mmCIF file of N, CA and C in Angstrom:
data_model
loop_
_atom_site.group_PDB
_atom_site.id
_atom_site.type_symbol
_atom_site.label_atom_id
_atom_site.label_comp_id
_atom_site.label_asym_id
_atom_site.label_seq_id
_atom_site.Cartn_x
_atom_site.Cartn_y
_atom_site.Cartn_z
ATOM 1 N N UNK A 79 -23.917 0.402 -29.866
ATOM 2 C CA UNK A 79 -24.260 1.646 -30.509
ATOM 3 C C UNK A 79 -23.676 2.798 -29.677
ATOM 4 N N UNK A 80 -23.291 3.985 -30.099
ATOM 5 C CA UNK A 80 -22.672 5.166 -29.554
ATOM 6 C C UNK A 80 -23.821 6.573 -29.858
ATOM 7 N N UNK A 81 -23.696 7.132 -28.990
ATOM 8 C CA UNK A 81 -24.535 8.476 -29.339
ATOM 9 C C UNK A 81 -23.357 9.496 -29.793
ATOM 10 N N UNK A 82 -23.697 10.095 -31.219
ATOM 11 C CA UNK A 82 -22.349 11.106 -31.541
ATOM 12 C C UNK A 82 -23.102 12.317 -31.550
ATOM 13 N N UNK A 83 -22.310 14.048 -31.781
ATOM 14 C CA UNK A 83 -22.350 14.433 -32.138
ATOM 15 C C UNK A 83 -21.505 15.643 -32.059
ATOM 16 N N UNK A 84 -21.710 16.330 -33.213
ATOM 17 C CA UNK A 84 -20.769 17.457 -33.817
ATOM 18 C C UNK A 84 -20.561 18.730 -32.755
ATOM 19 N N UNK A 85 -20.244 19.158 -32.539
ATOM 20 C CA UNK A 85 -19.624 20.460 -31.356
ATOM 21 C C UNK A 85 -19.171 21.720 -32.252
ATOM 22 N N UNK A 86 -19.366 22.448 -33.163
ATOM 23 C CA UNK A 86 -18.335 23.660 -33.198
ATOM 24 C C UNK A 86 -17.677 24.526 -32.203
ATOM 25 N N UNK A 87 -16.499 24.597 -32.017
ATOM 26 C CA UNK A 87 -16.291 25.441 -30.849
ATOM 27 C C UNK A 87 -16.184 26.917 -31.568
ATOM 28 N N UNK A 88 -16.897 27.740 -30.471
ATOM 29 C CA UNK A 88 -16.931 29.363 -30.895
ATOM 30 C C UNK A 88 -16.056 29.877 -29.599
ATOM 31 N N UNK A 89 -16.406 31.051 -30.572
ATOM 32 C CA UNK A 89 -15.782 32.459 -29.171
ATOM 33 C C UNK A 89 -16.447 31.924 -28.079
ATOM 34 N N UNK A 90 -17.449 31.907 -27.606
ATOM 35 C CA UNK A 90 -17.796 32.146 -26.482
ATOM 36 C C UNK A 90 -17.661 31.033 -25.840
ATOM 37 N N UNK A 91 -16.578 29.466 -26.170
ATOM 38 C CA UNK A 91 -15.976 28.754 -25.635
ATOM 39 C C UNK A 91 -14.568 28.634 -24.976
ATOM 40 N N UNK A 92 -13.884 30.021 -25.614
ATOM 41 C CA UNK A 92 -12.521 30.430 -25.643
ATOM 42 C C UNK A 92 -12.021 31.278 -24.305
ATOM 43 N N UNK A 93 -11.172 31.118 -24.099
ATOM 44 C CA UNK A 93 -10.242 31.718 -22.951
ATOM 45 C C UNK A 93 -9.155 33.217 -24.485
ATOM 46 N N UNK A 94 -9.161 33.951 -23.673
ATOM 47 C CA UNK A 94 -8.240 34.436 -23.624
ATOM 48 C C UNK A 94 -7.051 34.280 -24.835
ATOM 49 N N UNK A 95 -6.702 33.158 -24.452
ATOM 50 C CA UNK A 95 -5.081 32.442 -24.811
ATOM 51 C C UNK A 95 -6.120 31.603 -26.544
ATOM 52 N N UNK A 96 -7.073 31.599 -27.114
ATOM 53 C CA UNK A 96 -7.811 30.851 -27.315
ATOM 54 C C UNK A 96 -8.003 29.923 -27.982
ATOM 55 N N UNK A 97 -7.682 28.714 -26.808
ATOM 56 C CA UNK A 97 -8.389 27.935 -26.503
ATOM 57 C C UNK A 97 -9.264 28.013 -25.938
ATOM 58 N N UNK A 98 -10.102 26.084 -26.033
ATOM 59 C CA UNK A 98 -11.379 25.999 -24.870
ATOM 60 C C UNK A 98 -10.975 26.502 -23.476
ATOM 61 N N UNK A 99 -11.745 26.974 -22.613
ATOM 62 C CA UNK A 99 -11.604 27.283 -21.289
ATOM 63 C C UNK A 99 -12.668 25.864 -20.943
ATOM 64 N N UNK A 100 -11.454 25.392 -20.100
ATOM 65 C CA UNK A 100 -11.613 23.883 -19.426
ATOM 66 C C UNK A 100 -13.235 23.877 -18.824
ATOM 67 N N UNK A 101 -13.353 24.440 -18.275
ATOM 68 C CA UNK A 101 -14.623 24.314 -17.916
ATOM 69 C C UNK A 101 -16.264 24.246 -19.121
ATOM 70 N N UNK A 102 -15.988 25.033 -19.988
ATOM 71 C CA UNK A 102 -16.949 24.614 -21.083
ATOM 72 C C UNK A 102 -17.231 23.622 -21.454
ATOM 73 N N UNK A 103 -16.353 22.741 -21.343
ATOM 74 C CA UNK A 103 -15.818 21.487 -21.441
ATOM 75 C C UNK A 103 -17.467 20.711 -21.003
ATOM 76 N N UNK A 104 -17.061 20.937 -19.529
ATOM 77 C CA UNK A 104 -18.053 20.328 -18.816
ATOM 78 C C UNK A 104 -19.397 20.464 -19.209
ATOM 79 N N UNK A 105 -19.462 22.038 -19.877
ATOM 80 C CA UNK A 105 -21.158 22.389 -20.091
ATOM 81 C C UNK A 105 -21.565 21.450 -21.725
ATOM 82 N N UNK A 106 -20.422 21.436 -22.563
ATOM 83 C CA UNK A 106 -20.517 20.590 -23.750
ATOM 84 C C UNK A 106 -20.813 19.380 -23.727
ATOM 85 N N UNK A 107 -19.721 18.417 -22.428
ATOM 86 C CA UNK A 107 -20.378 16.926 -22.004
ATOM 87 C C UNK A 107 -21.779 17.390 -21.731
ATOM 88 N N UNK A 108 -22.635 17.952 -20.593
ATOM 89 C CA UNK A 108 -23.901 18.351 -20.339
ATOM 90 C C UNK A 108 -24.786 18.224 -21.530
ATOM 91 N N UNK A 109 -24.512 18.999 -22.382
ATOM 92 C CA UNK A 109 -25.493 19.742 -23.396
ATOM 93 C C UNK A 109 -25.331 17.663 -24.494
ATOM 94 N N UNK A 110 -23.995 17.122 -24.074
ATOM 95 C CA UNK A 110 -24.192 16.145 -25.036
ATOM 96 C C UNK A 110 -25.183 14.746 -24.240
ATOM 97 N N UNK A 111 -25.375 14.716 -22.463
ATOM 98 C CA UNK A 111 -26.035 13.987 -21.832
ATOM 99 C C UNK A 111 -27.286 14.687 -22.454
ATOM 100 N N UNK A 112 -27.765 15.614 -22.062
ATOM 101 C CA UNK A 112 -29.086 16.416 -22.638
ATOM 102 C C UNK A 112 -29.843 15.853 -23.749
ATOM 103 N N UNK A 113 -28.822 15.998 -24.965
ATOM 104 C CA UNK A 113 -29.223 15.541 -26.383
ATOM 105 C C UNK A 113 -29.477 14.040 -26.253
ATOM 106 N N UNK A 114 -28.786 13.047 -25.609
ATOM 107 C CA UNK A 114 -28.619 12.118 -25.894
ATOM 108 C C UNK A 114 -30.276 11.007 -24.995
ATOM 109 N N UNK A 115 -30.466 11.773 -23.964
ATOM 110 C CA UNK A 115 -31.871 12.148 -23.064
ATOM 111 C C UNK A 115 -32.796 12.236 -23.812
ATOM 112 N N UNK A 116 -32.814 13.234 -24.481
ATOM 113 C CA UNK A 116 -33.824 13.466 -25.820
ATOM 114 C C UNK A 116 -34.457 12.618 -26.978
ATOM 115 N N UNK A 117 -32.807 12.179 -27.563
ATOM 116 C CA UNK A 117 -33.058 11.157 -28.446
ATOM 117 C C UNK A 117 -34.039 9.908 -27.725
ATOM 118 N N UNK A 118 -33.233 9.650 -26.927
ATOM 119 C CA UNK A 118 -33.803 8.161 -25.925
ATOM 120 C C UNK A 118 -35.561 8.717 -25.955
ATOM 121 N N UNK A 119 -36.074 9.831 -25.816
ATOM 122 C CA UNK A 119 -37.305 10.158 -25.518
ATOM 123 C C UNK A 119 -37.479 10.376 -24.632
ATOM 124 N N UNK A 120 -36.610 11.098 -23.659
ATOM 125 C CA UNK A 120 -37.188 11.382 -21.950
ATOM 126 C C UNK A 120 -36.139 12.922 -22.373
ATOM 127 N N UNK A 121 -36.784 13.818 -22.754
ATOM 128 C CA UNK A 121 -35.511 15.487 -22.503
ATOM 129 C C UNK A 121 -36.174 15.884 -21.254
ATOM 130 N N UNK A 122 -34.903 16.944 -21.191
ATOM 131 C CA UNK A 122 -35.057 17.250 -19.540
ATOM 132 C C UNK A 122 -35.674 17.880 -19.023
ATOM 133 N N UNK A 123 -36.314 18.932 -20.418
ATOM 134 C CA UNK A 123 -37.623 19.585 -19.606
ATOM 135 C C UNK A 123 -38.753 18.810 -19.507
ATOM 136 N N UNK A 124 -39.111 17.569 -19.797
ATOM 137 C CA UNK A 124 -39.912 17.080 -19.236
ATOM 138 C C UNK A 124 -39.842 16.041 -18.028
ATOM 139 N N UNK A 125 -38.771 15.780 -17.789
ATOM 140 C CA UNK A 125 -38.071 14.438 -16.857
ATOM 141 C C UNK A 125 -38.743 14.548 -15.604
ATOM 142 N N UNK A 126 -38.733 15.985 -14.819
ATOM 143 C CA UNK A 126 -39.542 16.403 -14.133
ATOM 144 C C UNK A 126 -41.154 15.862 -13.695
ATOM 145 N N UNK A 127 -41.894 15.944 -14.509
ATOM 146 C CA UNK A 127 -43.383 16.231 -14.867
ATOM 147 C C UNK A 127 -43.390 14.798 -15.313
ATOM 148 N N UNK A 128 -42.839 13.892 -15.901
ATOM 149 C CA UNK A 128 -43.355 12.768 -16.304
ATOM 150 C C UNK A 128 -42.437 11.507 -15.359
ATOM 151 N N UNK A 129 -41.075 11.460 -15.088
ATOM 152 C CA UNK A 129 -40.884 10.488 -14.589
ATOM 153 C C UNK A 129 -40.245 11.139 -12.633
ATOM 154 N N UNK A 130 -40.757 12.676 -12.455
ATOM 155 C CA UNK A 130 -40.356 12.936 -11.520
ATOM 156 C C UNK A 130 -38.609 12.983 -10.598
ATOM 157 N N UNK A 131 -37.994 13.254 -12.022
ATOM 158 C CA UNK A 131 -36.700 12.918 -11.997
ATOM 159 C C UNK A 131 -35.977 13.955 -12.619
ATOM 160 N N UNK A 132 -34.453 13.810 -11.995
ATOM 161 C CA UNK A 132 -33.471 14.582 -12.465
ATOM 162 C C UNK A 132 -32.055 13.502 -12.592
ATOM 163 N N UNK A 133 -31.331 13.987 -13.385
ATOM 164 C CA UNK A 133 -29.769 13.336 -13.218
ATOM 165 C C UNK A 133 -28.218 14.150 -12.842
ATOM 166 N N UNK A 134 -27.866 14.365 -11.922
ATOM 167 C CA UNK A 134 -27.162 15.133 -11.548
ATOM 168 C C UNK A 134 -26.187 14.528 -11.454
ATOM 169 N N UNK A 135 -25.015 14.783 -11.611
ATOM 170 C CA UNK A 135 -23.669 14.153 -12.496
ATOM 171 C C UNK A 135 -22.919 14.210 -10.678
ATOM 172 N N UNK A 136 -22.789 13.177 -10.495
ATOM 173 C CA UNK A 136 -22.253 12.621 -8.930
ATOM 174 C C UNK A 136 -20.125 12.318 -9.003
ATOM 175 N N UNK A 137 -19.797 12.544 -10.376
ATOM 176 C CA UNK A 137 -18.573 11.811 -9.795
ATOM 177 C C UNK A 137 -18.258 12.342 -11.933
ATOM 178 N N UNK A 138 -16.975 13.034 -12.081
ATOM 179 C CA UNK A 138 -16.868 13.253 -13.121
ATOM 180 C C UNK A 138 -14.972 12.705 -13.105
ATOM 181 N N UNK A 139 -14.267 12.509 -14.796
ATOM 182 C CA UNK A 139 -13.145 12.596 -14.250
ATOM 183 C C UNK A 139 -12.830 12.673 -15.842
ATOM 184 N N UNK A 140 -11.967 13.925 -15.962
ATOM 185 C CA UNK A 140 -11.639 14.647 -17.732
ATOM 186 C C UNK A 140 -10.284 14.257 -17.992
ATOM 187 N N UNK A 141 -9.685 13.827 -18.851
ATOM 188 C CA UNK A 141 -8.582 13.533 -19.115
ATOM 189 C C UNK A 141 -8.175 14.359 -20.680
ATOM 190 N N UNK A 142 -7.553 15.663 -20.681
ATOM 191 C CA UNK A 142 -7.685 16.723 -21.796
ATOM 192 C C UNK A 142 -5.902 15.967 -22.385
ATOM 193 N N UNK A 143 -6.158 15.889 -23.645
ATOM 194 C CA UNK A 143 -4.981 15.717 -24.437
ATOM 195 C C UNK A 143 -4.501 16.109 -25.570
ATOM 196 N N UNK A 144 -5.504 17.150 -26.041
ATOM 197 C CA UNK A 144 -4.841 18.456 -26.876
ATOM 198 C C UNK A 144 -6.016 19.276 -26.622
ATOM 199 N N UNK A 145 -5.403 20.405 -26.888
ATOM 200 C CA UNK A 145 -6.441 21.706 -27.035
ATOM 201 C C UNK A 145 -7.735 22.305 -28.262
ATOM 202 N N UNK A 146 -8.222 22.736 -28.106
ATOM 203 C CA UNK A 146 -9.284 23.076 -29.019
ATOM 204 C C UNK A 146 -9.381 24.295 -29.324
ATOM 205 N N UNK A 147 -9.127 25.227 -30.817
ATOM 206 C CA UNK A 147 -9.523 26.428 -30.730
ATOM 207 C C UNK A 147 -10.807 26.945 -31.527
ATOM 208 N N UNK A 148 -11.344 27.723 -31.461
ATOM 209 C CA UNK A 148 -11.872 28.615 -32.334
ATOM 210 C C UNK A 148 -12.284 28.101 -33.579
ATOM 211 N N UNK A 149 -13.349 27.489 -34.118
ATOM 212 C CA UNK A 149 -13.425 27.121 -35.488
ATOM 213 C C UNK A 149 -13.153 25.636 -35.136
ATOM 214 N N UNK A 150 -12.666 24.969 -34.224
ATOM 215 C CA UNK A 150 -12.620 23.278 -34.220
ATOM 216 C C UNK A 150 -13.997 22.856 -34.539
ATOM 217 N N UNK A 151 -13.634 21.714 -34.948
ATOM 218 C CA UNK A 151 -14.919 20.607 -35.027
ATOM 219 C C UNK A 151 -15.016 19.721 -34.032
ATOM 220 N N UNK A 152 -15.324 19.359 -32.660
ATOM 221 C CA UNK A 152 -15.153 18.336 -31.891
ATOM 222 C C UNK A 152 -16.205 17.352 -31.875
ATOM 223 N N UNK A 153 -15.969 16.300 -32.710
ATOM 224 C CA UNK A 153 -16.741 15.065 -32.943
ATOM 225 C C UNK A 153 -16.641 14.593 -31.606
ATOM 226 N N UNK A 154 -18.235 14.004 -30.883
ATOM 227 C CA UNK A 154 -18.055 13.684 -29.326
ATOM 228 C C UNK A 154 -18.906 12.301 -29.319
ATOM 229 N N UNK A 155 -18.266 11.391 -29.118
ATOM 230 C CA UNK A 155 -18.944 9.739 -28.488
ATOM 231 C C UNK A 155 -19.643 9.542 -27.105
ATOM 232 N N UNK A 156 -20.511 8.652 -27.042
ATOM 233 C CA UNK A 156 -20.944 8.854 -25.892
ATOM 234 C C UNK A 156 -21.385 7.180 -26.145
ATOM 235 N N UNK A 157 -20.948 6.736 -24.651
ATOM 236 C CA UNK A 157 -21.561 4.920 -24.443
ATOM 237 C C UNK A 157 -21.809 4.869 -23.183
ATOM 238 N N UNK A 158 -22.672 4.335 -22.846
ATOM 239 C CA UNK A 158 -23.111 3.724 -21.526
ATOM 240 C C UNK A 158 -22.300 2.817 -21.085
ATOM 241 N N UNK A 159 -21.195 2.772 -20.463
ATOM 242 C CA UNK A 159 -20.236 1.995 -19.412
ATOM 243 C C UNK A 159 -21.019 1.107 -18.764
ATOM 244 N N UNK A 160 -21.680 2.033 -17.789
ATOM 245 C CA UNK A 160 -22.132 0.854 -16.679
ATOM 246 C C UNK A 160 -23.841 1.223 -16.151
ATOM 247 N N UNK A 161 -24.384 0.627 -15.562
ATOM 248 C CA UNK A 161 -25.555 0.672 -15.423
ATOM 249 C C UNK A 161 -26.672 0.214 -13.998
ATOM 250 N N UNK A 162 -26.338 1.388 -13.506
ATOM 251 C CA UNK A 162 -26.938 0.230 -11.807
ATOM 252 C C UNK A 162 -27.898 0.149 -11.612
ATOM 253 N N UNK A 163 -28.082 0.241 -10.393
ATOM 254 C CA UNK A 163 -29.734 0.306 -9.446
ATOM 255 C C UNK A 163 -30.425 2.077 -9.549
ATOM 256 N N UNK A 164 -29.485 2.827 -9.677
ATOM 257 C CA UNK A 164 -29.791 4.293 -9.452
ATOM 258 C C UNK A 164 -29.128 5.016 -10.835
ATOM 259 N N UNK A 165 -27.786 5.107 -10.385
ATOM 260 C CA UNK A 165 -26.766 5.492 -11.280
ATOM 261 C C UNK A 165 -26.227 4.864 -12.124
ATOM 262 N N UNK A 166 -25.577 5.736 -12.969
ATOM 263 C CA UNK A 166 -25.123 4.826 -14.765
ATOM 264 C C UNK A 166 -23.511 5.588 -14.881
ATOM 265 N N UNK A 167 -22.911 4.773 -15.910
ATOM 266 C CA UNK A 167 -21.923 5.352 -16.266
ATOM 267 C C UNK A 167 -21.271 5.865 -17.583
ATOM 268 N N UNK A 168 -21.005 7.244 -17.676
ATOM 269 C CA UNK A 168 -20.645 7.285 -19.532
ATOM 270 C C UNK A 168 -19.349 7.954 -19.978
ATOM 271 N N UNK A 169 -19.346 7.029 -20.474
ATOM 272 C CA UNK A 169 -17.956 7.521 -21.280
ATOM 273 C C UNK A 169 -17.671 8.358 -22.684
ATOM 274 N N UNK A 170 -17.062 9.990 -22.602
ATOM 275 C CA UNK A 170 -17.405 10.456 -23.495
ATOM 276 C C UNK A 170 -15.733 10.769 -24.134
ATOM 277 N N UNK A 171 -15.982 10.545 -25.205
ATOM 278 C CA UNK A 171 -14.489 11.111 -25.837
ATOM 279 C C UNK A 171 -15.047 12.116 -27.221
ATOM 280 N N UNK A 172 -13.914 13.143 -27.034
ATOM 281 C CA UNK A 172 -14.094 14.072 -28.167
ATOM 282 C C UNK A 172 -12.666 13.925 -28.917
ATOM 283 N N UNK A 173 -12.766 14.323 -30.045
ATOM 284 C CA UNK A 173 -11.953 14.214 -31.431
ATOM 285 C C UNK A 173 -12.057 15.306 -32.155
ATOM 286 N N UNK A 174 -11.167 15.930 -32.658
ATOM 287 C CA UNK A 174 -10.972 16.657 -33.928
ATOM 288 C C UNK A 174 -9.828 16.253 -34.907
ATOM 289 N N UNK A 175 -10.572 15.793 -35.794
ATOM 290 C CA UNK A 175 -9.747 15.123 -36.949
ATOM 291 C C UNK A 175 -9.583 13.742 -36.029
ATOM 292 N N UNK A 176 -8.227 13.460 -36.783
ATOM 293 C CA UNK A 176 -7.711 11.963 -35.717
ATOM 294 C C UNK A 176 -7.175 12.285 -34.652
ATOM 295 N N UNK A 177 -7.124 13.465 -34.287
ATOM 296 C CA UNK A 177 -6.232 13.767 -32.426
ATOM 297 C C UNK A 177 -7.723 13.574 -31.770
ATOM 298 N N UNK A 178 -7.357 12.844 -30.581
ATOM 299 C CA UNK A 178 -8.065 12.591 -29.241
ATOM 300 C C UNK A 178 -7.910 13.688 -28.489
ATOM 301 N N UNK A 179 -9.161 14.871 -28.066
ATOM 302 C CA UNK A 179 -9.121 16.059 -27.504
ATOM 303 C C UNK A 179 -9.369 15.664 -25.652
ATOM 304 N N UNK A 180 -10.255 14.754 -25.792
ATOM 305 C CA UNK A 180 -10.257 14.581 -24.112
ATOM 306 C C UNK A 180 -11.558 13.319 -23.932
ATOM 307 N N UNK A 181 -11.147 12.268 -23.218
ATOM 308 C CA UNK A 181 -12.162 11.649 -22.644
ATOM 309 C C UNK A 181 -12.444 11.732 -21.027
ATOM 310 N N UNK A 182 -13.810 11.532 -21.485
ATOM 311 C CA UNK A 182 -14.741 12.051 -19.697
ATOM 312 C C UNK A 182 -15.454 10.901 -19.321
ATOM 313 N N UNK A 183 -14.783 10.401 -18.394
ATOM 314 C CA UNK A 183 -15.810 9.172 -17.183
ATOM 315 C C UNK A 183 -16.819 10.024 -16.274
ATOM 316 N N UNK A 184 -17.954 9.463 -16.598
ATOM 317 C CA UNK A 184 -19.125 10.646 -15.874
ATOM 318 C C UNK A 184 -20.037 9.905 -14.846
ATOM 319 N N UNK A 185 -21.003 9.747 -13.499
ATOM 320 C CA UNK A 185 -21.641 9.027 -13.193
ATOM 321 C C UNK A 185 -22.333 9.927 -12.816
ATOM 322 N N UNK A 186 -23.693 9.568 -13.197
ATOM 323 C CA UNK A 186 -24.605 10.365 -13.340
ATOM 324 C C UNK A 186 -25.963 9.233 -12.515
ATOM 325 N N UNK A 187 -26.896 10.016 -11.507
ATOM 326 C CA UNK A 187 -27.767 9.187 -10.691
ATOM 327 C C UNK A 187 -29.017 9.664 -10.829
ATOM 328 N N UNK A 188 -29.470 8.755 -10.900
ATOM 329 C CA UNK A 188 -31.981 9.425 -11.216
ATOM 330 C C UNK A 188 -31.912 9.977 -9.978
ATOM 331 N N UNK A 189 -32.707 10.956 -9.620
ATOM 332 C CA UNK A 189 -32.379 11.771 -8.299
ATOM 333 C C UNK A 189 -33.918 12.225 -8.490
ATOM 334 N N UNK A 190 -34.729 12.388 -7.182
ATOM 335 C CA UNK A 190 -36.036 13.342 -6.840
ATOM 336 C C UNK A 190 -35.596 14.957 -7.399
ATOM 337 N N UNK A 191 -36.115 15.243 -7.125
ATOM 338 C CA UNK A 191 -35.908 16.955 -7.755
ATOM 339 C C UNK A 191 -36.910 17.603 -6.611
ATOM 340 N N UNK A 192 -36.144 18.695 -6.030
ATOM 341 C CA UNK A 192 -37.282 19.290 -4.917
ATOM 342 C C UNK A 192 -36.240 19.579 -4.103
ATOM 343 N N UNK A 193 -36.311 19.934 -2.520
ATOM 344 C CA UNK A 193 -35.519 20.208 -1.489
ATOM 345 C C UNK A 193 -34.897 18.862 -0.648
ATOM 346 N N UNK A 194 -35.497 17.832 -0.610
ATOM 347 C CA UNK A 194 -35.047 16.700 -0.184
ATOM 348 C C UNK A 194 -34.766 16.023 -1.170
ATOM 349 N N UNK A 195 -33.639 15.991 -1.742
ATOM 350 C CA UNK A 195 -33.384 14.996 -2.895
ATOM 351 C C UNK A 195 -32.398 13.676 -2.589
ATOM 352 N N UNK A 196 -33.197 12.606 -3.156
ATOM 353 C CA UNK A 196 -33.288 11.218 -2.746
ATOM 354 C C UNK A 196 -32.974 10.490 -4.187
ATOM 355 N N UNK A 197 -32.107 9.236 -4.047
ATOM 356 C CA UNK A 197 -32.034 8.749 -4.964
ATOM 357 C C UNK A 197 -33.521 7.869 -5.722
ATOM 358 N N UNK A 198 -33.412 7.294 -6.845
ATOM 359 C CA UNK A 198 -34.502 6.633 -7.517
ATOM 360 C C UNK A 198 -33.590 5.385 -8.437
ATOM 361 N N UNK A 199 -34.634 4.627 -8.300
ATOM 362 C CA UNK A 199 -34.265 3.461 -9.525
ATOM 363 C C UNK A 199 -34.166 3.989 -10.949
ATOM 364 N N UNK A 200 -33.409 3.410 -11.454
ATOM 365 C CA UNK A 200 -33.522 3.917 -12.837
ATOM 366 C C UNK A 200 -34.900 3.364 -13.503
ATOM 367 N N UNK A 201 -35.632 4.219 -14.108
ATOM 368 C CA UNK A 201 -36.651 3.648 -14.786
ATOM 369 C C UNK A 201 -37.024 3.080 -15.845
ATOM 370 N N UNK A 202 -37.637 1.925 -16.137
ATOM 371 C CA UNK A 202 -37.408 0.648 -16.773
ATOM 372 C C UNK A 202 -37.125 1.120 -18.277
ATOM 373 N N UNK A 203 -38.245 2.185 -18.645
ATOM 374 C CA UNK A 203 -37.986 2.485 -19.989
ATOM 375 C C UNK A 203 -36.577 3.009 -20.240
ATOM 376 N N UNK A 204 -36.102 4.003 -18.938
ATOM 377 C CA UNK A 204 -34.640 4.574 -19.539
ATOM 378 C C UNK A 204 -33.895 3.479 -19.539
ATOM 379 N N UNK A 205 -33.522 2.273 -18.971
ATOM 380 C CA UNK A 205 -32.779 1.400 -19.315
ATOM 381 C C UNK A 205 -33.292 0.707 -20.323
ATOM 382 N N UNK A 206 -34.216 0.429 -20.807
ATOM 383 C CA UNK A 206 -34.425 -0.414 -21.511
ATOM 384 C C UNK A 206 -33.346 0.870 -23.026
ATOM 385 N N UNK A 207 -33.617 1.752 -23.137
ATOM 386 C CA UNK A 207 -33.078 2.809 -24.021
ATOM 387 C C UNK A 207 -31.373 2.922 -24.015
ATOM 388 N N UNK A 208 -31.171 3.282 -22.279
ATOM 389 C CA UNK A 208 -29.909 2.924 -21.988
ATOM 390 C C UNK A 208 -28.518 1.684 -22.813
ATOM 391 N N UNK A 209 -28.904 0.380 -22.795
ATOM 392 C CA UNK A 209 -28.707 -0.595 -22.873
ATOM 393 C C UNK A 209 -28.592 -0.708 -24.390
ATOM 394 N N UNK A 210 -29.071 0.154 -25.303
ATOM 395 C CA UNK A 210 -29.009 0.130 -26.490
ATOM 396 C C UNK A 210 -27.300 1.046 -27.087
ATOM 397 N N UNK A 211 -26.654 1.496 -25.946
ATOM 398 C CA UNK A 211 -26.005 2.482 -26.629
ATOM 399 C C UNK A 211 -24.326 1.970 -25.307
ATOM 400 N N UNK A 212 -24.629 0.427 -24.538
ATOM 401 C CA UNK A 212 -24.120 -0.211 -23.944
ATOM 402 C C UNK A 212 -22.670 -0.759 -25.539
ATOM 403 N N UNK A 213 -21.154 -0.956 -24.545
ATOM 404 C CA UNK A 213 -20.123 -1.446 -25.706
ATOM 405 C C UNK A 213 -21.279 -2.682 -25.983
ATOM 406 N N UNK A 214 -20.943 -3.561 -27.393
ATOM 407 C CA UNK A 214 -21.456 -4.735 -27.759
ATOM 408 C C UNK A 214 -20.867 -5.486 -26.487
ATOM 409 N N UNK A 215 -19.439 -5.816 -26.090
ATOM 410 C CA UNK A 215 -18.658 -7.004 -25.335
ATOM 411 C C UNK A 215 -19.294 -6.778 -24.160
ATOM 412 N N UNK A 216 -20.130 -5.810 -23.140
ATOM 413 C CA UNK A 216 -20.744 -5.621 -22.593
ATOM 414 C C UNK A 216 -22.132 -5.672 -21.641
ATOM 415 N N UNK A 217 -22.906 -6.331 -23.002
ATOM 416 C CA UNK A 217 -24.188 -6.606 -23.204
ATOM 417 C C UNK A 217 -23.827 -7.832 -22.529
ATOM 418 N N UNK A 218 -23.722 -9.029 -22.783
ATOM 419 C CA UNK A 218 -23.415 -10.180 -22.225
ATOM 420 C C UNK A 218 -23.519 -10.315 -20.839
ATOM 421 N N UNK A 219 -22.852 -9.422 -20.050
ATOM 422 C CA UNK A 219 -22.343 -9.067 -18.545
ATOM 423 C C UNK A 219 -23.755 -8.727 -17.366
ATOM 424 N N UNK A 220 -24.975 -8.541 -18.528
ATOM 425 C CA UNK A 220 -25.929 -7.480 -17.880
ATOM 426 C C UNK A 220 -26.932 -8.928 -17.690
#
């Protein structure tokens, strides 16, 4: 299973020249980990307060292969790659129309939240949620 969803890009995604300004980029993957948090049943304003946790994106890597302007539609995928002791891995690709706009390898780790921040196990329910949105050829491996 894949987590999708729709993106309009606006002005206030645009550079100048306009296109996306690369960096929005990043806040759009965000806002699509966020949603996808949600669905599962753990969003982030509560992650805090109930499982004492945060996920802070440890290791990112964007591969942009056309541009996006103003009025695009960027259809965005999202799968759980990999899945550890702490940290997970996701793979996000965006689309408009049939052009491939950019895929993002992301690793993202359960982390304490506070001034000493310490890693955490992933917690049973988020994997158990996780694992649902794992490639099929994948599942096998776990």
């Amino acid at each position: 299973m894949t987590f999708n969803k729709k993106e309009i890009i606006r002005f206030r995604h645009c550079d100048p020249a306009g296109i996306v300004f690369y960096p929005r980029y990043l806040e759009i993957i965000n806002d699509l980990v966020e949603d996808w948090f949600e669905v599962m049943g753990y969003p982030f304003n509560e992650m805090d307060t109930c499982l004492g946790a945060g996920v802070p994106t440890v290791n990112l890597n964007i591969k942009f292969m056309q541009p996006c302007r103003q009025g695009d539609t960027l259809f965005l995928e999202l799968v759980c790659a990999r899945i550890g002791d702490s940290s997970f891995d996701i793979k996000v690709t965006g689309q408009r129309l049939e052009q491939r706009i950019l895929e993002a390898y992301v690793t993202l780790c359960f982390t304490t939240i506070g001034k000493q921040i310490s890693k955490l196990s992933i917690p049973e329910g988020v994997r158990r949620q996780m694992l649902e949105y794992r490639p099929v050829q994948d599942t096998a491996s776990l």
